[in-house]
């Protein structure tokens, strides 16, 4: 169902539903890079949880990663 071929991949699921996150990279399905610090991951997890609990399937990341990771 999902192709995971990168060395490190993080995908988000909530109540057996895949939650997509718009990081600004064009790939909304997964995060394939390492984060700078713990707070970045905490912020992303909070946004994903809040959006998913409201029934949204796509949430927008609190930080834009378009220029950093392509």
PDB file of C-alpha atoms in Angstrom, residues 2-30:
ATOM      1  CA  UNK A   2       2.759   2.495   0.921  1.00  0.00           C
ATOM      2  CA  UNK A   3       6.209   2.541  -0.642  1.00  0.00           C
ATOM      3  CA  UNK A   4       8.832   3.200   2.016  1.00  0.00           C
ATOM      4  CA  UNK A   5      12.247   3.182   0.390  1.00  0.00           C
ATOM      5  CA  UNK A   6      13.986   6.114   2.129  1.00  0.00           C
ATOM      6  CA  UNK A   7      16.439   5.600   5.013  1.00  0.00           C
ATOM      7  CA  UNK A   8      14.146   7.500   7.423  1.00  0.00           C
ATOM      8  CA  UNK A   9      10.412   8.014   6.891  1.00  0.00           C
ATOM      9  CA  UNK A  10       7.710   9.351   9.219  1.00  0.00           C
ATOM     10  CA  UNK A  11       4.051   8.978   8.313  1.00  0.00           C
ATOM     11  CA  UNK A  12       1.135  10.074  10.470  1.00  0.00           C
ATOM     12  CA  UNK A  13      -1.973   8.009  11.213  1.00  0.00           C
ATOM     13  CA  UNK A  14      -4.950   8.827  13.427  1.00  0.00           C
ATOM     14  CA  UNK A  15      -7.706   6.282  14.095  1.00  0.00           C
ATOM     15  CA  UNK A  16      -6.493   4.110  11.236  1.00  0.00           C
ATOM     16  CA  UNK A  17      -6.535   7.050   8.768  1.00  0.00           C
ATOM     17  CA  UNK A  18      -3.496   8.444   7.003  1.00  0.00           C
ATOM     18  CA  UNK A  19      -3.054  12.135   7.813  1.00  0.00           C
ATOM     19  CA  UNK A  20      -1.184  14.123   5.188  1.00  0.00           C
ATOM     20  CA  UNK A  21       0.917  17.144   6.162  1.00  0.00           C
ATOM     21  CA  UNK A  22       1.737  19.983   3.768  1.00  0.00           C
ATOM     22  CA  UNK A  23       5.401  20.710   4.440  1.00  0.00           C
ATOM     23  CA  UNK A  24       5.785  22.780   1.276  1.00  0.00           C
ATOM     24  CA  UNK A  25       7.970  20.119  -0.371  1.00  0.00           C
ATOM     25  CA  UNK A  26       5.343  18.713  -2.725  1.00  0.00           C
ATOM     26  CA  UNK A  27       5.189  15.332  -0.969  1.00  0.00           C
ATOM     27  CA  UNK A  28       2.334  15.522   1.540  1.00  0.00           C
ATOM     28  CA  UNK A  29       2.413  11.826   2.440  1.00  0.00           C
ATOM     29  CA  UNK A  30       5.558  11.574   4.535  1.00  0.00           C
TER      30      UNK A  30
END
